[in-house]
Coordinates of C-alpha atoms and ligand atoms in Angstrom, one line a residue:
M903 CA 3.9 14.0 6.2
N904 CA 1.0 15.5 8.1
T905 CA 0.3 19.2 7.8
P906 CA 1.0 21.2 11.0
N907 CA -2.6 21.5 12.2
E908 CA -3.3 17.8 11.9
P909 CA -3.2 15.2 14.6
S910 CA -0.2 12.9 14.8
F911 CA -0.4 9.3 13.3
R912 CA -1.1 7.9 16.8
E913 CA -3.8 10.5 17.4
S914 CA -5.3 9.8 13.9
V915 CA -5.6 6.1 14.8
D916 CA -7.3 7.0 18.2
I917 CA -9.7 9.4 16.5
M918 CA -10.8 6.6 14.1
F919 CA -11.0 4.2 17.1
N920 CA -13.1 6.7 19.1
R921 CA -15.5 7.2 16.1
A922 CA -16.1 3.4 16.1
V923 CA -16.4 2.9 19.9
A924 CA -19.0 5.7 20.1
L925 CA -21.2 3.3 18.2
M926 CA -20.5 0.3 20.5
D927 CA -21.7 -0.6 23.9
L928 CA -18.3 -1.1 25.7
S929 CA -17.7 -0.1 29.3
P930 CA -15.4 2.9 29.5
G931 CA -12.8 0.8 31.3
L932 CA -12.7 -1.8 28.6
E933 CA -12.7 0.8 25.9
E934 CA -9.6 2.4 27.5
K935 CA -7.9 -1.0 27.9
V936 CA -8.4 -1.9 24.2
R937 CA -7.2 1.6 23.0
V938 CA -4.0 2.1 25.0
C939 CA -0.6 0.8 24.1
N940 CA 0.6 -1.6 26.8
A941 CA 4.3 -0.8 26.6
T942 CA 6.9 0.7 24.4
Y943 CA 10.6 -0.2 24.9
T944 CA 13.2 2.3 23.6
V945 CA 16.8 1.1 23.1
R946 CA 19.9 3.1 22.2
F947 CA 22.8 0.9 21.2
G948 CA 26.2 1.5 19.7
V949 CA 27.8 -0.3 16.8
R950 CA 31.5 0.2 15.7
L951 CA 31.3 1.2 12.0
R952 CA 33.9 2.8 9.8
G953 CA 36.3 3.2 12.8
Q954 CA 34.0 4.9 15.2
I955 CA 31.0 4.0 17.4
Q956 CA 27.6 5.1 16.0
T957 CA 24.6 5.1 18.2
F958 CA 21.2 4.0 16.9
T959 CA 17.7 4.4 18.5
G960 CA 15.2 1.6 18.1
Y961 CA 11.7 0.8 19.5
R962 CA 9.5 -2.2 20.1
S963 CA 6.0 -1.4 21.1
V964 CA 3.4 -3.9 22.4
H965 CA -0.2 -2.6 21.9
S966 CA -2.4 -5.4 23.0
E967 CA -1.6 -8.8 24.6
H968 CA -5.1 -10.2 24.6
M969 CA -3.5 -13.0 22.5
E970 CA 0.1 -14.0 22.4
P971 CA 2.5 -13.9 20.8
V972 CA 2.1 -10.3 19.7
K973 CA 3.0 -9.7 16.1
G974 CA 4.2 -6.8 14.0
G975 CA 6.9 -5.8 11.6
I976 CA 10.2 -4.0 12.1
R977 CA 10.7 -0.8 10.1
Y978 CA 13.9 0.8 9.1
S979 CA 13.4 4.5 8.3
M980 CA 14.5 7.9 9.4
G981 CA 10.9 8.7 10.2
V982 CA 10.7 6.1 12.9
N983 CA 9.7 7.5 16.3
Q984 CA 7.7 6.4 19.4
N985 CA 4.5 7.9 18.2
E986 CA 4.7 6.1 14.8
V987 CA 5.6 2.8 16.3
E988 CA 2.7 2.9 18.7
A989 CA 0.2 3.8 16.0
L990 CA 1.5 0.9 13.9
A991 CA 1.3 -1.5 16.9
A992 CA -2.3 -0.5 17.5
L993 CA -3.2 -1.1 13.9
M994 CA -1.6 -4.5 14.2
S995 CA -3.9 -5.5 17.0
Y996 CA -7.0 -4.4 15.0
K997 CA -5.6 -6.0 11.8
C998 CA -5.0 -9.4 13.5
A999 CA -8.4 -9.4 15.1
L1000 CA -10.1 -8.6 11.8
V1001 CA -8.4 -11.4 9.8
E1002 CA -8.6 -13.8 12.8
A1003 CA -4.8 -14.3 13.1
P1004 CA -4.4 -15.4 16.7
F1005 CA -2.0 -12.6 17.8
G1006 CA -1.9 -9.4 19.8
G1007 CA -0.4 -6.3 18.2
S1008 CA 3.1 -5.0 18.2
K1009 CA 5.5 -3.0 16.0
G1010 CA 9.2 -2.2 15.9
G1011 CA 11.4 0.4 14.3
L1012 CA 14.9 1.5 13.9
C1013 CA 15.7 5.1 13.1
I1014 CA 18.1 4.6 10.2
D1015 CA 18.3 5.2 6.5
P1016 CA 19.3 1.7 5.4
R1017 CA 20.5 3.0 2.0
Q1018 CA 23.5 4.7 3.8
Y1019 CA 25.0 1.4 4.9
D1020 CA 26.4 -1.6 3.0
E1021 CA 25.2 -5.2 3.6
S1022 CA 27.8 -6.1 6.2
E1023 CA 27.2 -2.9 8.2
L1024 CA 23.4 -3.5 8.1
E1025 CA 24.0 -7.1 9.4
L1026 CA 26.0 -5.8 12.3
I1027 CA 23.3 -3.2 13.1
T1028 CA 20.4 -5.7 12.7
R1029 CA 22.1 -8.4 14.9
R1030 CA 22.8 -5.9 17.6
F1031 CA 19.3 -4.5 17.6
A1032 CA 17.9 -8.1 17.6
Y1033 CA 20.2 -8.9 20.5
E1034 CA 18.8 -6.0 22.5
L1035 CA 15.2 -7.1 21.8
I1036 CA 15.8 -10.9 22.2
K1037 CA 17.4 -10.6 25.7
R1038 CA 14.2 -8.8 26.9
D1039 CA 11.9 -11.4 25.2
L1040 CA 10.7 -8.7 22.8
I1041 CA 11.6 -11.3 20.1
N1042 CA 10.4 -14.7 21.0
P1043 CA 8.4 -17.4 19.3
S1044 CA 5.8 -17.5 22.0
Q1045 CA 5.8 -13.9 23.0
N1046 CA 6.7 -11.5 20.3
V1047 CA 7.2 -12.3 16.6
P1048 CA 8.4 -9.6 14.2
A1049 CA 8.2 -9.5 10.4
P1050 CA 9.4 -7.3 7.6
D1051 CA 8.1 -3.7 7.1
M1052 CA 9.3 -0.6 5.3
G1053 CA 13.1 -0.8 4.7
T1054 CA 13.4 -4.4 5.8
G1055 CA 12.9 -7.8 4.1
E1056 CA 13.9 -11.4 4.0
R1057 CA 17.6 -10.7 4.5
E1058 CA 17.1 -8.9 7.8
M1059 CA 14.6 -11.5 9.0
A1060 CA 17.1 -14.3 8.4
W1061 CA 19.7 -12.4 10.5
I1062 CA 17.2 -11.9 13.3
A1063 CA 16.3 -15.6 13.3
D1064 CA 19.9 -16.6 13.3
Q1065 CA 20.7 -14.2 16.1
Y1066 CA 17.8 -15.7 18.2
K1067 CA 19.1 -19.2 17.6
R1068 CA 22.6 -18.3 18.6
M1069 CA 21.2 -16.9 21.9
N1070 CA 18.7 -19.8 22.4
T1071 CA 20.5 -22.9 21.2
T1072 CA 18.1 -25.4 22.7
D1073 CA 14.9 -23.8 21.6
I1074 CA 13.5 -26.2 19.0
N1075 CA 11.0 -23.6 17.9
G1076 CA 13.6 -20.9 17.3
S1077 CA 12.7 -20.4 13.7
A1078 CA 9.2 -19.2 14.7
C1079 CA 10.7 -16.1 16.4
V1080 CA 10.3 -14.1 13.3
T1081 CA 8.4 -14.4 10.0
G1082 CA 9.2 -13.2 6.5
K1083 CA 12.4 -15.3 6.3
P1084 CA 13.7 -16.6 3.1
T1085 CA 12.4 -20.1 2.2
N1086 CA 15.9 -21.6 2.7
A1087 CA 15.9 -20.3 6.2
G1088 CA 12.5 -21.5 7.5
G1089 CA 10.4 -19.1 5.5
I1090 CA 7.2 -20.0 3.6
Q1091 CA 6.5 -19.7 -0.2
G1092 CA 4.4 -16.7 -1.0
R1093 CA 5.3 -14.5 2.0
T1094 CA 7.3 -11.9 0.0
E1095 CA 4.4 -11.3 -2.3
A1096 CA 1.7 -11.7 0.4
T1097 CA 0.8 -8.1 1.2
G1098 CA 0.6 -7.1 -2.5
R1099 CA -1.3 -10.4 -3.2
G1100 CA -3.7 -9.6 -0.4
V1101 CA -4.3 -6.1 -1.9
Q1102 CA -5.3 -7.9 -5.2
Y1103 CA -7.6 -10.4 -3.4
A1104 CA -9.2 -7.5 -1.4
L1105 CA -10.0 -5.7 -4.7
H1106 CA -11.3 -9.0 -6.2
E1107 CA -13.7 -9.2 -3.2
F1108 CA -14.7 -5.5 -3.5
F1109 CA -15.5 -5.9 -7.2
R1110 CA -17.7 -8.9 -6.3
D1111 CA -19.7 -6.6 -3.9
S1112 CA -22.2 -4.9 -6.1
E1113 CA -23.4 -2.6 -3.3
G1114 CA -19.9 -1.6 -2.5
K1115 CA -19.1 -0.8 -6.1
K1116 CA -22.3 1.2 -6.4
K1117 CA -21.3 3.3 -3.4
A1118 CA -18.0 4.0 -5.1
G1119 CA -19.7 4.7 -8.5
L1120 CA -17.7 2.0 -10.1
E1121 CA -18.9 -0.7 -12.5
G1122 CA -17.8 -4.0 -14.1
T1123 CA -14.6 -5.8 -13.2
L1124 CA -11.0 -4.8 -12.6
D1125 CA -10.3 -5.2 -16.3
G1126 CA -9.3 -1.9 -17.9
K1127 CA -9.4 0.0 -14.6
K1128 CA -6.9 2.9 -14.2
V1129 CA -4.7 2.5 -11.2
V1130 CA -2.2 4.9 -9.6
V1131 CA 0.3 3.4 -7.1
Q1132 CA 2.5 5.3 -4.7
G1133 CA 5.6 3.4 -3.6
L1134 CA 7.0 0.6 -5.8
G1135 CA 8.5 -1.3 -2.9
N1136 CA 7.5 -4.7 -1.7
V1137 CA 3.8 -4.1 -1.3
G1138 CA 3.3 -1.6 -4.2
Y1139 CA 5.3 -3.6 -6.7
H1140 CA 3.5 -6.9 -6.1
A1141 CA 0.0 -5.2 -6.0
A1142 CA 0.7 -3.3 -9.3
K1143 CA 2.3 -6.4 -10.9
F1144 CA -0.6 -8.8 -10.1
L1145 CA -3.3 -6.2 -11.0
S1146 CA -1.7 -5.4 -14.4
E1147 CA -0.6 -8.9 -15.4
E1148 CA -3.5 -10.9 -14.1
D1149 CA -6.5 -8.6 -13.9
G1150 CA -6.0 -6.3 -16.9
C1151 CA -5.7 -3.1 -14.8
K1152 CA -3.7 -0.2 -16.4
I1153 CA -1.1 1.2 -14.1
T1154 CA -1.4 4.8 -15.2
G1155 CA 0.8 6.4 -12.5
I1156 CA 3.7 5.3 -10.3
I1157 CA 4.9 7.7 -7.6
E1158 CA 8.3 7.2 -6.0
R1159 CA 10.6 9.2 -3.8
D1160 CA 12.1 11.3 -6.6
G1161 CA 8.9 12.0 -8.6
A1162 CA 6.3 10.1 -10.6
L1163 CA 5.8 8.4 -13.9
V1164 CA 2.5 8.7 -15.8
N1165 CA 1.2 7.0 -18.9
P1166 CA -2.5 6.9 -19.8
D1167 CA -1.9 3.6 -21.7
G1168 CA -0.4 1.9 -18.7
L1169 CA 3.2 1.6 -17.4
D1170 CA 5.3 -1.6 -17.6
V1171 CA 5.6 -2.4 -13.9
E1172 CA 8.5 -4.8 -14.3
A1173 CA 10.5 -2.4 -16.4
V1174 CA 9.9 0.5 -14.0
R1175 CA 10.9 -1.7 -11.0
T1176 CA 14.2 -2.7 -12.8
W1177 CA 14.8 1.0 -13.7
I1178 CA 14.4 2.0 -10.1
A1179 CA 16.8 -0.7 -8.9
E1180 CA 19.4 0.4 -11.3
N1181 CA 19.0 4.2 -11.2
D1182 CA 17.7 4.7 -7.6
G1183 CA 14.6 6.5 -8.8
V1184 CA 12.1 6.9 -11.6
S1185 CA 13.5 9.9 -13.3
G1186 CA 15.0 9.2 -16.8
Y1187 CA 12.7 6.3 -17.5
T1188 CA 11.4 6.7 -21.0
G1189 CA 8.2 4.5 -21.0
G1190 CA 6.2 7.3 -19.3
T1191 CA 6.2 11.0 -18.6
Y1192 CA 8.2 12.1 -15.6
V1193 CA 6.5 14.4 -13.1
K1194 CA 8.9 16.0 -10.6
D1195 CA 6.2 16.8 -8.0
G1196 CA 5.3 13.1 -7.4
A1197 CA 2.6 13.8 -4.8
S1198 CA 0.5 15.8 -7.4
V1199 CA -0.1 12.4 -9.1
L1200 CA -2.1 11.3 -6.1
E1201 CA -4.7 13.8 -7.5
Q1202 CA -4.6 12.4 -11.0
D1203 CA -7.8 11.0 -12.5
C1204 CA -8.0 7.2 -12.0
D1205 CA -10.4 4.5 -10.8
I1206 CA -8.2 3.1 -8.0
L1207 CA -5.6 4.9 -5.9
I1208 CA -3.1 2.6 -4.0
P1209 CA -0.9 4.5 -1.5
A1210 CA 1.7 1.8 -0.7
A1211 CA 4.6 3.9 0.7
L1212 CA 4.2 5.8 4.0
E1213 CA 1.6 7.3 6.3
G1214 CA -0.1 10.7 6.1
V1215 CA 0.3 11.2 2.4
I1216 CA -3.4 12.1 1.9
N1217 CA -4.0 14.8 4.4
L1218 CA -5.8 18.2 4.9
S1219 CA -3.6 19.8 2.3
N1220 CA -4.6 17.6 -0.7
A1221 CA -7.6 15.5 0.3
E1222 CA -10.1 17.8 -1.4
R1223 CA -8.2 17.4 -4.7
V1224 CA -8.0 13.6 -4.6
T1225 CA -10.4 12.4 -7.3
A1226 CA -10.1 8.6 -7.2
P1227 CA -13.5 7.1 -6.3
L1228 CA -11.8 4.1 -4.6
I1229 CA -8.7 4.3 -2.4
I1230 CA -7.1 1.0 -1.1
E1231 CA -4.7 1.7 1.8
A1232 CA -1.9 -0.7 1.0
A1233 CA 0.4 1.3 3.3
N1234 CA -0.4 1.8 7.0
G1235 CA -2.1 5.1 7.8
P1236 CA -1.8 6.8 4.4
V1237 CA -5.0 8.8 5.0
T1238 CA -5.0 11.1 8.0
A1239 CA -8.1 11.4 10.2
G1240 CA -8.8 14.9 8.8
A1241 CA -8.5 13.7 5.2
D1242 CA -10.7 10.7 6.0
D1243 CA -13.5 13.2 7.0
I1244 CA -13.1 15.1 3.7
L1245 CA -13.1 12.0 1.6
R1246 CA -16.0 10.4 3.3
A1247 CA -18.0 13.6 2.8
K1248 CA -17.2 13.4 -0.9
G1249 CA -18.3 9.8 -1.1
T1250 CA -14.9 8.3 -1.8
V1251 CA -14.8 4.7 -0.7
I1252 CA -11.7 3.8 1.3
I1253 CA -10.7 0.2 1.8
P1254 CA -8.9 0.6 5.2
D1255 CA -5.3 -0.4 5.9
M1256 CA -6.2 -2.8 8.7
Y1257 CA -7.9 -4.9 6.1
A1258 CA -6.2 -4.0 2.8
N1259 CA -2.6 -4.8 3.9
A1260 CA -3.5 -7.8 6.2
G1261 CA -2.1 -10.3 3.6
G1262 CA 1.3 -9.9 5.1
V1263 CA 0.3 -10.9 8.6
T1264 CA -2.0 -13.6 7.4
V1265 CA 0.9 -15.4 5.5
S1266 CA 3.2 -14.7 8.5
Y1267 CA 0.7 -16.6 10.6
F1268 CA 1.0 -19.6 8.1
E1269 CA 4.8 -19.3 8.3
W1270 CA 4.7 -19.3 12.1
V1271 CA 2.5 -22.4 12.1
K1272 CA 4.8 -24.1 9.6
N1273 CA 7.8 -23.4 11.9
L1274 CA 6.0 -24.7 14.9
S1275 CA 4.8 -27.9 13.1
H1276 CA 8.3 -28.4 11.5
I1277 CA 6.8 -29.5 8.2
R1278 CA 6.0 -27.9 4.9
F1279 CA 2.4 -27.4 4.0
G1280 CA 1.2 -30.1 1.5
R1281 CA 4.1 -32.4 2.1
M1282 CA 2.0 -35.3 3.5
Q1283 CA -1.1 -35.1 1.2
R1284 CA 0.1 -33.8 -2.2
R1285 CA 1.0 -37.1 -3.8
Q1286 CA -2.0 -38.9 -2.3
E1287 CA -4.3 -36.2 -3.6
E1288 CA -2.7 -36.6 -7.1
A1289 CA -3.1 -40.4 -6.9
R1290 CA -6.9 -40.1 -6.1
H1291 CA -7.4 -37.6 -8.9
Q1292 CA -5.6 -40.0 -11.3
L1293 CA -8.1 -42.8 -10.2
I1294 CA -11.0 -40.6 -11.3
I1295 CA -9.4 -39.7 -14.6
D1296 CA -8.6 -43.4 -15.3
E1297 CA -12.1 -44.4 -14.5
L1298 CA -13.7 -41.7 -16.6
E1299 CA -11.5 -42.6 -19.6
R1300 CA -12.3 -46.3 -19.1
L1301 CA -16.1 -45.6 -19.0
S1302 CA -15.8 -43.4 -22.1
S1303 CA -14.0 -46.0 -24.0
D1304 CA -16.0 -49.0 -22.8
S1305 CA -19.3 -47.3 -23.6
G1306 CA -18.1 -46.2 -27.0
I1307 CA -18.8 -42.6 -26.3
G1308 CA -15.2 -41.7 -27.0
W1309 CA -15.0 -38.5 -24.9
E1310 CA -11.5 -37.3 -24.3
L1311 CA -10.5 -35.1 -21.4
S1312 CA -8.5 -32.1 -22.6
P1313 CA -4.8 -32.3 -21.7
N1314 CA -5.1 -28.8 -20.1
F1315 CA -7.9 -30.0 -17.8
K1316 CA -6.0 -33.2 -16.9
Q1317 CA -2.8 -31.3 -16.2
K1318 CA -4.5 -28.8 -13.9
Y1319 CA -6.8 -31.4 -12.2
L1320 CA -4.0 -33.9 -11.6
R1321 CA -1.7 -31.4 -9.9
G1322 CA -1.9 -31.7 -6.1
A1323 CA -1.6 -28.5 -4.1
G1324 CA 1.9 -27.5 -3.1
E1325 CA 2.9 -25.0 -0.4
L1326 CA 2.4 -21.9 -2.7
E1327 CA -1.1 -23.0 -3.8
L1328 CA -2.1 -23.7 -0.2
V1329 CA -0.8 -20.3 1.0
R1330 CA -2.6 -18.4 -1.7
S1331 CA -5.8 -20.4 -1.1
G1332 CA -5.6 -19.7 2.7
L1333 CA -4.9 -16.0 2.0
D1334 CA -7.8 -15.7 -0.5
D1335 CA -10.1 -17.3 2.0
T1336 CA -9.0 -15.0 4.7
M1337 CA -9.4 -11.9 2.6
R1338 CA -12.8 -12.9 1.5
A1339 CA -14.1 -13.7 5.0
A1340 CA -12.7 -10.5 6.5
Y1341 CA -14.2 -8.4 3.7
Q1342 CA -17.6 -10.1 4.3
S1343 CA -17.4 -9.4 8.0
M1344 CA -16.7 -5.7 7.4
A1345 CA -19.0 -5.2 4.5
S1346 CA -22.0 -6.7 6.3
V1347 CA -21.6 -4.0 9.0
W1348 CA -21.1 -1.3 6.3
H1349 CA -24.2 -2.3 4.3
E1350 CA -26.5 -3.3 7.1
R1351 CA -26.0 -0.6 9.8
D1352 CA -27.6 2.8 9.1
D1353 CA -25.1 4.5 11.5
V1354 CA -22.0 3.1 9.7
D1355 CA -21.3 4.8 6.4
D1356 CA -17.7 3.7 5.7
L1357 CA -15.6 0.5 5.6
R1358 CA -13.1 1.8 8.1
T1359 CA -15.6 2.3 10.9
A1360 CA -17.0 -1.1 10.0
A1361 CA -13.6 -2.7 10.2
Y1362 CA -13.0 -1.1 13.6
L1363 CA -16.3 -2.3 14.9
V1364 CA -15.6 -5.9 13.9
S1365 CA -12.0 -5.9 15.3
I1366 CA -12.7 -4.0 18.5
G1367 CA -15.6 -6.3 19.2
K1368 CA -13.3 -9.3 18.8
I1369 CA -10.6 -7.9 21.1
A1370 CA -13.2 -6.9 23.7
D1371 CA -14.7 -10.4 23.6
S1372 CA -11.3 -11.8 24.1
Y1373 CA -10.5 -9.5 27.1
R1374 CA -14.0 -10.4 28.6
A1375 CA -13.3 -14.1 28.2
K1376 CA -10.0 -13.6 30.1
G1377 CA -12.1 -12.2 33.0
L1378 CA -10.9 -8.6 32.6
Ligands
LIG1143 P1 9.4 -0.9 1.1 O1 10.5 -0.3 1.8 O2 9.6 -2.2 0.4 O3 8.8 0.1 0.0 C1 8.5 1.4 0.2 C2 8.5 2.1 -1.2 O4 8.0 3.4 -1.0 C3 10.0 2.2 -1.7 O5 9.9 1.9 -3.1 C4 10.3 3.7 -1.5 O6 11.2 4.1 -2.4 C5 8.9 4.3 -1.6 N1 8.9 5.6 -1.0 C6 9.5 6.0 0.1 N2 9.2 7.3 0.4 C7 8.4 7.7 -0.6 C8 7.7 8.9 -0.9 N3 7.9 10.0 -0.1 N4 6.9 9.0 -2.0 C9 6.8 7.9 -2.8 N5 7.4 6.7 -2.6 C10 8.2 6.6 -1.5 O7 8.2 -1.0 2.1 P2 6.9 -2.0 2.1 O8 7.3 -3.2 2.9 O9 6.4 -2.1 0.7 O10 5.9 -1.1 2.9 C11 5.1 -0.1 2.4 C12 3.9 0.2 3.3 O11 3.2 -1.0 3.4 C13 4.3 0.6 4.7 O12 3.3 1.5 5.2 C14 4.2 -0.7 5.5 O13 3.9 -0.4 6.9 C15 3.0 -1.3 4.8 N6 3.0 -2.8 5.0 C16 4.0 -3.6 4.6 C17 3.9 -5.0 4.8 C18 4.9 -5.9 4.3 O14 4.7 -7.2 4.3 N7 6.1 -5.5 3.8 C19 2.7 -5.5 5.4 C20 1.7 -4.7 5.8 C21 1.9 -3.3 5.6

């Protein structure tokens, strides 16, 4: 997506990294160690499909092993290449450090358009790719744990987990070799929605930060804010759905592959999603105006712009015309380094990818822990918690009646209070806590240091600092 005179995605990540380390006191050797990608494995494998052998090219890149396992999604897209996978692996290292998920960074990709294959063909391809990675320990519960990314989801993760278990029949922790699995195959509730949910929690925290809001020129709460979303896939759909249904945002623009929909009164996210699933695009949907040049809608007047599709979409060719005061990078790398300079100069506030979309890896961390502990979160304590709450309710009601005061607890309060936390509530609570804490760590650097004028540099400072500490502790 980058314009010809722009650095590649990998170079963009390095430019942003270099901007941050220039403000740090790291030895040049350590700086280099944190920046470089440790290893990238390229595999070409053949699968017999439709009567002939087709060869596919896949990658698994390991950026930093300061903590193991390393973690990062597997992407299925025609745009996959070594440069992209390495950039994404580097972002994973910084992301995990920022949200304190105890992993190094990794990423994988397969150069394929998944829409060209049916389910059984995709299963054959995925199992073969997984086989190639598993036999080299590039998928392994203690060394390298993938997750979904663009073009992959629960289904592919279930195939990968099953393939690992077939090849490692005595590994009791086999389910922990991959996250983002369906709940009936070792997954955790709330993982599918996690990245979009994390975007929502990030915005909640931003709107609690009055200094941050002032810098963006925004006021009030999320209620009534105009939001444009690019990409109504896993991340974009969940973010748009929660922001419109729960926070009162108006989704005034949705950009997809074949164009965009706009509606100043707000689009019905659920209806658009259904339309896309049935018609393979947004054109023809009648609840909004169709715009053929979808990318132009990135420049539309709105309060919050959420790029949630692919990298490099805001670049030197359009950054000047992007008017949103707040951009939250739900996708990885949607703003190039050059565009970042232009936007910062204009005063646009960017909530950076390594924080904004960290909800996915955070809940993946919970899933991995669940798989290793072999028990669902909440299973031991839920009923005990409910019984203790019941005791308090009974006692309050007894006191009220014995004293003649005659207070009555409202049925709504009783119902909410009595309900012990199940897995989904615990996952959401852990995610919310993580997103709040990570925002605070970035925002304190952003607001307190005179030499830091943006959240991205602040995020890099926090995460590089943590990775460097970890390398130092290892004696490197
Ligand atoms: P997805 O495949 O579910 O959705 C991507 C969406 O973008 C699809 O609806 C697709 O049609 C649309 N799209 C593709 N090309 C487009 C274009 N040129 N213009 C507009 N829309 C286009 O992928 P996803 O999992 O939602 O991932 C989206 C982004 O979020 C990626 O950058 C990914 O790395 C990042 N991310 C995903 C997760 C996760 O948990 N899935 C976690 C962290 C980050």
